[in-house]
Amino acid sequence: YPTVTDFEREFPSLCFALATGVGKTRLMGAFISYLYMAEGVTNFFVLAPNLTIYNKLITDFTPNTSKYVFQGMPEFATTPPEIITGENYESGRGVRPDALRQLRMQDFGELHINIFNISKINSEVRGGKAPRIKRLHEYIGQSYFDYLSGLDDLVLIMDESHRYRASAGVRAINELKPILGLELTATPQIERG
């Protein structure tokens, strides 16, 4: 697309303006399925603007729930994606050893979907400390945030993306260094002239 010369963010990012209730979460599942099967992308970071949407996303990406986004997909029937959240990432479930990272992970059925609330990655804790996700984790030898930002196939999916325009949110998102951003919102930022 020769007319695209720059992106608003520090990485290529596309915004999908969709009305509330039309299936943004299903579209997220379709993005993940396509990028995994067609392009071999195995690492996704789904960002929620608040706890209500965060909890809904976790439920919708969990197998055997009523609104499971990968329902009927044979690729995920025997090996569903690993869901990493703000509550379980410290267990190390989202970390792959370096030897495995160099192999094509799609061959192993290792699809990792990280689902986090924006406040888990951009807010300071009392005393000026960094959020827990940005602190050194002994199990992996770095912070989980640094681990994610070092992945060479991380795709960021932003639900209600209009809420990540404040400087702290923008900075935290840029620090993840995704290869692609997919934004979903009912109220996009529109520039004229």
Coordinates of C-alpha atoms in Angstrom, one line a residue:
Y1 CA 0.0 0.0 0.0
P2 CA 2.1 2.9 -1.3
T3 CA -0.2 5.5 0.3
V4 CA 0.6 4.3 3.8
T5 CA 3.8 6.1 4.9
D6 CA 3.5 5.9 8.7
F7 CA 1.6 4.6 11.6
E8 CA 0.3 6.4 14.7
R9 CA 2.1 3.9 16.9
E10 CA 5.8 2.7 16.7
F11 CA 4.7 -0.5 14.9
P12 CA 2.2 -1.2 12.1
S13 CA -1.3 -1.0 13.5
L14 CA -4.7 -1.3 11.9
C15 CA -7.9 -0.1 13.5
F16 CA -11.2 -1.8 12.9
A17 CA -14.2 0.5 13.7
L18 CA -17.0 -1.8 14.8
A19 CA -20.2 -1.1 16.6
T20 CA -20.7 -2.5 20.1
G21 CA -22.2 -6.0 20.1
V22 CA -21.2 -7.0 16.6
G23 CA -18.7 -9.6 17.6
K24 CA -15.3 -8.0 18.2
T25 CA -14.2 -10.9 20.3
R26 CA -15.1 -13.4 17.6
L27 CA -13.1 -11.2 15.2
M28 CA -10.1 -11.4 17.6
G29 CA -10.4 -15.2 17.4
A30 CA -10.5 -15.1 13.6
F31 CA -7.4 -12.8 13.6
I32 CA -5.5 -15.3 15.8
S33 CA -6.6 -18.3 13.9
Y34 CA -5.6 -16.8 10.5
L35 CA -2.2 -15.5 11.7
Y36 CA -1.4 -18.8 13.4
M37 CA -2.4 -21.1 10.5
A38 CA -1.4 -19.0 7.6
E39 CA 1.7 -17.1 8.9
G40 CA 2.9 -19.3 11.8
V41 CA 2.4 -16.6 14.4
T42 CA 2.4 -18.2 17.9
N43 CA 2.4 -15.3 20.3
F44 CA -0.5 -13.0 20.9
F45 CA -1.1 -10.3 23.5
V46 CA -4.8 -9.3 23.9
L47 CA -5.2 -6.1 25.8
A48 CA -8.4 -5.2 27.8
P49 CA -9.3 -1.7 29.0
N50 CA -10.9 -2.7 32.3
L51 CA -11.6 -5.7 34.6
T52 CA -15.1 -6.4 33.2
I53 CA -13.8 -6.8 29.6
Y54 CA -10.7 -8.6 30.8
N55 CA -12.7 -11.2 32.6
K56 CA -15.1 -11.6 29.6
L57 CA -12.1 -12.1 27.3
I58 CA -10.6 -14.8 29.5
T59 CA -13.9 -16.6 29.5
D60 CA -14.4 -16.3 25.8
F61 CA -10.9 -17.7 25.1
T62 CA -11.4 -20.6 27.5
P63 CA -12.4 -24.0 26.0
N64 CA -15.8 -25.5 26.9
T65 CA -17.4 -22.1 27.6
S66 CA -20.6 -21.0 25.9
K67 CA -18.9 -18.3 23.8
Y68 CA -15.6 -20.0 23.1
V69 CA -14.1 -18.2 20.1
F70 CA -12.4 -21.3 18.6
Q71 CA -15.5 -23.5 18.7
G72 CA -15.4 -26.0 15.9
M73 CA -11.8 -25.4 14.9
P74 CA -10.1 -28.8 14.5
E75 CA -6.6 -27.2 14.9
F76 CA -7.4 -26.3 18.5
A77 CA -9.6 -29.3 19.4
T78 CA -6.8 -31.5 20.8
T79 CA -4.3 -28.8 21.7
P80 CA -6.1 -25.6 22.7
P81 CA -4.1 -22.4 23.0
E82 CA -2.3 -21.7 26.2
I83 CA -4.1 -18.8 27.9
I84 CA -1.8 -16.7 30.0
T85 CA -3.4 -14.0 32.2
G86 CA -2.4 -11.4 34.8
E87 CA -3.2 -14.1 37.4
N88 CA -1.1 -17.0 36.1
Y89 CA 1.8 -15.6 34.2
E90 CA 4.2 -15.9 37.2
S91 CA 3.9 -19.7 37.0
G92 CA 6.0 -19.6 33.8
R93 CA 3.4 -21.2 31.7
G94 CA 3.9 -18.6 28.9
V95 CA 7.7 -19.0 28.7
R96 CA 9.4 -21.3 26.2
P97 CA 13.0 -22.4 26.5
D98 CA 15.4 -20.8 24.1
A99 CA 15.9 -24.0 22.2
L100 CA 12.2 -24.4 21.5
R101 CA 11.8 -20.7 20.5
Q102 CA 14.2 -21.2 17.6
L103 CA 12.0 -24.0 16.1
R104 CA 8.8 -23.3 14.3
M105 CA 6.4 -23.6 17.3
Q106 CA 3.3 -24.2 15.1
D107 CA 4.7 -27.7 14.5
F108 CA 4.3 -28.3 18.2
G109 CA 0.8 -26.8 18.6
E110 CA 2.1 -24.1 20.9
L111 CA -0.1 -21.1 20.6
H112 CA 0.2 -18.6 23.4
I113 CA -2.5 -16.0 24.0
N114 CA -1.7 -13.5 26.7
I115 CA -4.7 -11.6 28.1
F116 CA -4.0 -8.6 30.2
N117 CA -5.7 -5.6 31.6
I118 CA -3.9 -2.3 30.7
S119 CA -3.5 -1.5 34.3
K120 CA -1.3 -4.6 34.8
I121 CA 1.3 -3.2 32.4
N122 CA 1.3 0.6 32.7
S123 CA 0.5 1.6 36.3
E124 CA 3.0 2.2 39.0
V125 CA 2.7 0.4 42.3
R126 CA 2.9 2.3 45.7
G127 CA 6.4 3.6 46.3
G128 CA 7.1 4.2 42.6
K129 CA 7.8 0.5 41.8
A130 CA 7.2 -0.9 38.4
P131 CA 4.2 -3.1 37.8
R132 CA 4.8 -6.8 38.8
I133 CA 4.9 -7.9 35.1
K134 CA 7.9 -5.5 34.6
R135 CA 9.9 -6.8 37.6
L136 CA 12.6 -9.4 37.5
H137 CA 11.2 -12.9 37.6
E138 CA 13.7 -15.5 38.9
Y139 CA 12.2 -18.4 36.9
I140 CA 12.9 -16.8 33.5
G141 CA 15.9 -14.5 34.4
Q142 CA 14.1 -11.3 33.3
S143 CA 10.7 -9.7 33.7
Y144 CA 7.8 -11.4 31.8
F145 CA 7.2 -8.0 30.1
D146 CA 10.8 -8.1 28.8
Y147 CA 10.4 -11.7 27.7
L148 CA 7.3 -10.7 25.7
S149 CA 9.0 -7.7 24.1
G150 CA 11.8 -9.9 23.0
L151 CA 9.6 -12.3 21.0
D152 CA 9.9 -12.0 17.2
D153 CA 6.3 -12.8 16.4
L154 CA 4.2 -11.0 19.1
V155 CA 0.9 -9.6 17.7
L156 CA -1.0 -7.1 19.9
I157 CA -4.8 -7.1 19.8
M158 CA -6.3 -4.1 21.5
D159 CA -10.0 -4.3 22.6
E160 CA -11.6 -0.8 22.9
S161 CA -8.3 0.6 21.6
H162 CA -9.5 4.2 21.9
R163 CA -8.8 3.9 25.6
Y164 CA -5.0 3.5 25.1
R165 CA -4.3 7.0 23.9
A166 CA -3.0 8.3 27.3
S167 CA 0.8 8.7 27.4
A168 CA 1.4 5.9 29.9
G169 CA -0.7 3.4 27.9
V170 CA 0.9 4.4 24.6
R171 CA 4.4 4.1 26.1
A172 CA 3.7 0.6 27.6
I173 CA 2.2 -0.6 24.4
N174 CA 5.2 0.6 22.3
E175 CA 7.6 -1.0 24.8
L176 CA 6.1 -4.4 23.9
K177 CA 7.5 -4.1 20.4
P178 CA 4.9 -6.1 18.6
I179 CA 5.2 -6.9 14.9
L180 CA 1.6 -5.9 14.3
G181 CA -1.2 -4.2 16.2
L182 CA -4.9 -4.9 15.6
E183 CA -7.2 -2.4 17.2
L184 CA -10.9 -2.9 17.7
T185 CA -13.2 -0.1 18.8
A186 CA -16.6 1.5 18.3
T187 CA -15.1 5.0 18.7
P188 CA -12.0 5.3 16.6
Q189 CA -9.8 8.4 16.5
I190 CA -10.6 10.0 13.1
E191 CA -8.3 12.6 11.6
R192 CA -9.6 14.9 8.9
G193 CA -7.8 17.2 6.5

